[in-house]
Amino acid sequence: MPVLLLFVALPLIEIALFIAIGSEIGVFTTLLLIVLGAAVGVTILRGQHARALGLMQGGLRIEPGAFLAQGAFRVLAGLFLILPGFLTDSLGLLLLVPPLQRALMRAVAARTTVHSSHHARRDDIIEGDFEVRDGPRDPLDPDRRIDDPHRPR
């Protein structure tokens, strides 16, 4: 039911915003802003594709969860910007703000539980050395960019 309400309410809100904003700034400027928003959305989606390929080819030296979350925010922002309307454009632009991304990631992480399992056979023997490193590794630290290859580990 909430999803159906969203599909009914969103177009009505967008139409009301078109009328209100269009009467203030003019039809041409309104259409120009909508087309500009769509162009920015397409650019963001293309840039996200190139960024993801580059990081994967470089060995993904960052935390995969933070990389995926940031990529998801960018893709969602690009899609919101492509959709015609001022409300969706505003939501798309908000999703590009890094502090808001970190806050949303923290909120989702607080409500998420990850379960994993590994099944090993008795004849699986892996020899090797390991080193235990302790220290804070908060992927949401505001002073660290997750895609910076020069940041300390």
GROMACS .gro file of C-alpha atoms in nm:
model
  153
    1MET     CA    1   0.000   0.000   0.000
    2PRO     CA    2   0.276   0.256   0.077
    3VAL     CA    3   0.439   0.188  -0.261
    4LEU     CA    4   0.108   0.243  -0.440
    5LEU     CA    5   0.061   0.567  -0.248
    6LEU     CA    6   0.410   0.674  -0.352
    7PHE     CA    7   0.334   0.610  -0.720
    8VAL     CA    8   0.018   0.820  -0.693
    9ALA     CA    9   0.153   1.099  -0.473
   10LEU     CA   10   0.489   1.156  -0.646
   11PRO     CA   11   0.347   1.262  -0.985
   12LEU     CA   12   0.092   1.486  -0.814
   13ILE     CA   13   0.364   1.655  -0.609
   14GLU     CA   14   0.582   1.696  -0.920
   15ILE     CA   15   0.294   1.850  -1.118
   16ALA     CA   16   0.219   2.092  -0.834
   17LEU     CA   17   0.587   2.190  -0.818
   18PHE     CA   18   0.599   2.237  -1.197
   19ILE     CA   19   0.303   2.474  -1.178
   20ALA     CA   20   0.431   2.666  -0.876
   21ILE     CA   21   0.791   2.700  -0.989
   22GLY     CA   22   0.699   2.750  -1.355
   23SER     CA   23   0.472   3.042  -1.269
   24GLU     CA   24   0.758   3.207  -1.077
   25ILE     CA   25   1.052   3.155  -1.313
   26GLY     CA   26   0.880   3.100  -1.648
   27VAL     CA   27   0.815   2.804  -1.872
   28PHE     CA   28   1.143   2.821  -2.066
   29THR     CA   29   1.357   2.835  -1.752
   30THR     CA   30   1.157   2.552  -1.595
   31LEU     CA   31   1.208   2.330  -1.899
   32LEU     CA   32   1.576   2.425  -1.913
   33LEU     CA   33   1.625   2.323  -1.549
   34ILE     CA   34   1.453   1.987  -1.607
   35VAL     CA   35   1.665   1.911  -1.916
   36LEU     CA   36   1.980   2.023  -1.733
   37GLY     CA   37   1.895   1.794  -1.441
   38ALA     CA   38   1.852   1.499  -1.676
   39ALA     CA   39   2.186   1.574  -1.844
   40VAL     CA   40   2.360   1.586  -1.505
   41GLY     CA   41   2.197   1.254  -1.412
   42VAL     CA   42   2.321   1.086  -1.730
   43THR     CA   43   2.670   1.227  -1.669
   44ILE     CA   44   2.671   1.091  -1.313
   45LEU     CA   45   2.565   0.746  -1.431
   46ARG     CA   46   2.835   0.740  -1.701
   47GLY     CA   47   3.097   0.860  -1.452
   48GLN     CA   48   2.993   0.596  -1.200
   49HIS     CA   49   3.038   0.325  -1.461
   50ALA     CA   50   3.389   0.446  -1.548
   51ARG     CA   51   3.480   0.485  -1.179
   52ALA     CA   52   3.365   0.134  -1.094
   53LEU     CA   53   3.558  -0.019  -1.382
   54GLY     CA   54   3.874   0.171  -1.287
   55LEU     CA   55   3.857   0.066  -0.923
   56MET     CA   56   3.788  -0.296  -1.010
   57GLN     CA   57   4.077  -0.306  -1.254
   58GLY     CA   58   4.299  -0.146  -0.989
   59GLY     CA   59   4.227  -0.428  -0.747
   60LEU     CA   60   3.957  -0.258  -0.537
   61ARG     CA   61   4.195  -0.139  -0.266
   62ILE     CA   62   3.910  -0.001  -0.060
   63GLU     CA   63   3.644  -0.154   0.160
   64PRO     CA   64   3.395  -0.322  -0.074
   65GLY     CA   65   3.092  -0.238   0.139
   66ALA     CA   66   3.163   0.134   0.143
   67PHE     CA   67   3.245   0.126  -0.229
   68LEU     CA   68   2.916  -0.045  -0.309
   69ALA     CA   69   2.716   0.189  -0.086
   70GLN     CA   70   2.871   0.499  -0.237
   71GLY     CA   71   2.814   0.360  -0.586
   72ALA     CA   72   2.452   0.282  -0.503
   73PHE     CA   73   2.397   0.638  -0.381
   74ARG     CA   74   2.546   0.777  -0.701
   75VAL     CA   75   2.338   0.550  -0.923
   76LEU     CA   76   2.021   0.635  -0.732
   77ALA     CA   77   2.107   1.006  -0.748
   78GLY     CA   78   2.162   0.978  -1.124
   79LEU     CA   79   1.828   0.805  -1.170
   80PHE     CA   80   1.649   1.066  -0.959
   81LEU     CA   81   1.809   1.342  -1.165
   82ILE     CA   82   1.700   1.180  -1.491
   83LEU     CA   83   1.338   1.163  -1.378
   84PRO     CA   84   1.160   1.487  -1.468
   85GLY     CA   85   1.063   1.693  -1.167
   86PHE     CA   86   1.196   1.925  -0.902
   87LEU     CA   87   1.135   1.692  -0.607
   88THR     CA   88   1.326   1.404  -0.763
   89ASP     CA   89   1.605   1.640  -0.873
   90SER     CA   90   1.633   1.769  -0.516
   91LEU     CA   91   1.649   1.415  -0.378
   92GLY     CA   92   1.912   1.326  -0.637
   93LEU     CA   93   2.129   1.623  -0.546
   94LEU     CA   94   2.095   1.544  -0.175
   95LEU     CA   95   2.216   1.188  -0.232
   96LEU     CA   96   2.540   1.329  -0.375
   97VAL     CA   97   2.634   1.505  -0.049
   98PRO     CA   98   2.906   1.295   0.125
   99PRO     CA   99   2.802   1.371   0.488
  100LEU     CA  100   2.446   1.265   0.406
  101GLN     CA  101   2.578   0.949   0.239
  102ARG     CA  102   2.776   0.863   0.552
  103ALA     CA  103   2.474   0.927   0.775
  104LEU     CA  104   2.255   0.705   0.557
  105MET     CA  105   2.521   0.432   0.556
  106ARG     CA  106   2.540   0.445   0.936
  107ALA     CA  107   2.160   0.429   0.964
  108VAL     CA  108   2.142   0.129   0.731
  109ALA     CA  109   2.437  -0.042   0.901
  110ALA     CA  110   2.272  -0.002   1.242
  111ARG     CA  111   1.967  -0.194   1.118
  112THR     CA  112   2.151  -0.457   0.916
  113THR     CA  113   2.280  -0.793   1.031
  114VAL     CA  114   2.518  -0.991   0.814
  115HIS     CA  115   2.538  -1.367   0.845
  116SER     CA  116   2.802  -1.564   0.664
  117SER     CA  117   2.909  -1.922   0.666
  118HIS     CA  118   3.200  -2.121   0.534
  119HIS     CA  119   3.200  -2.491   0.473
  120ALA     CA  120   3.542  -2.655   0.469
  121ARG     CA  121   3.625  -3.015   0.404
  122ARG     CA  122   3.864  -3.204   0.627
  123ASP     CA  123   4.120  -3.244   0.349
  124ASP     CA  124   4.140  -2.869   0.282
  125ILE     CA  125   4.480  -2.765   0.413
  126ILE     CA  126   4.601  -2.416   0.351
  127GLU     CA  127   4.952  -2.331   0.461
  128GLY     CA  128   5.066  -1.977   0.507
  129ASP     CA  129   5.163  -1.696   0.738
  130PHE     CA  130   4.932  -1.433   0.874
  131GLU     CA  131   4.962  -1.108   1.059
  132VAL     CA  132   4.700  -0.959   1.292
  133ARG     CA  133   4.658  -0.586   1.258
  134ASP     CA  134   4.448  -0.398   1.507
  135GLY     CA  135   4.335  -0.043   1.477
  136PRO     CA  136   4.039   0.169   1.385
  137ARG     CA  137   3.924   0.121   1.027
  138ASP     CA  138   3.604   0.319   1.011
  139PRO     CA  139   3.509   0.335   0.640
  140LEU     CA  140   3.275   0.622   0.722
  141ASP     CA  141   3.543   0.850   0.865
  142PRO     CA  142   3.473   1.196   0.720
  143ASP     CA  143   3.845   1.272   0.678
  144ARG     CA  144   3.904   0.969   0.454
  145ARG     CA  145   3.794   0.923   0.097
  146ILE     CA  146   3.718   0.562   0.026
  147ASP     CA  147   3.862   0.575  -0.324
  148ASP     CA  148   4.190   0.748  -0.232
  149PRO     CA  149   4.474   0.508  -0.323
  150HIS     CA  150   4.726   0.707  -0.111
  151ARG     CA  151   4.544   0.686   0.221
  152PRO     CA  152   4.710   0.485   0.500
  153ARG     CA  153   4.573   0.142   0.572
   0.00000   0.00000   0.00000
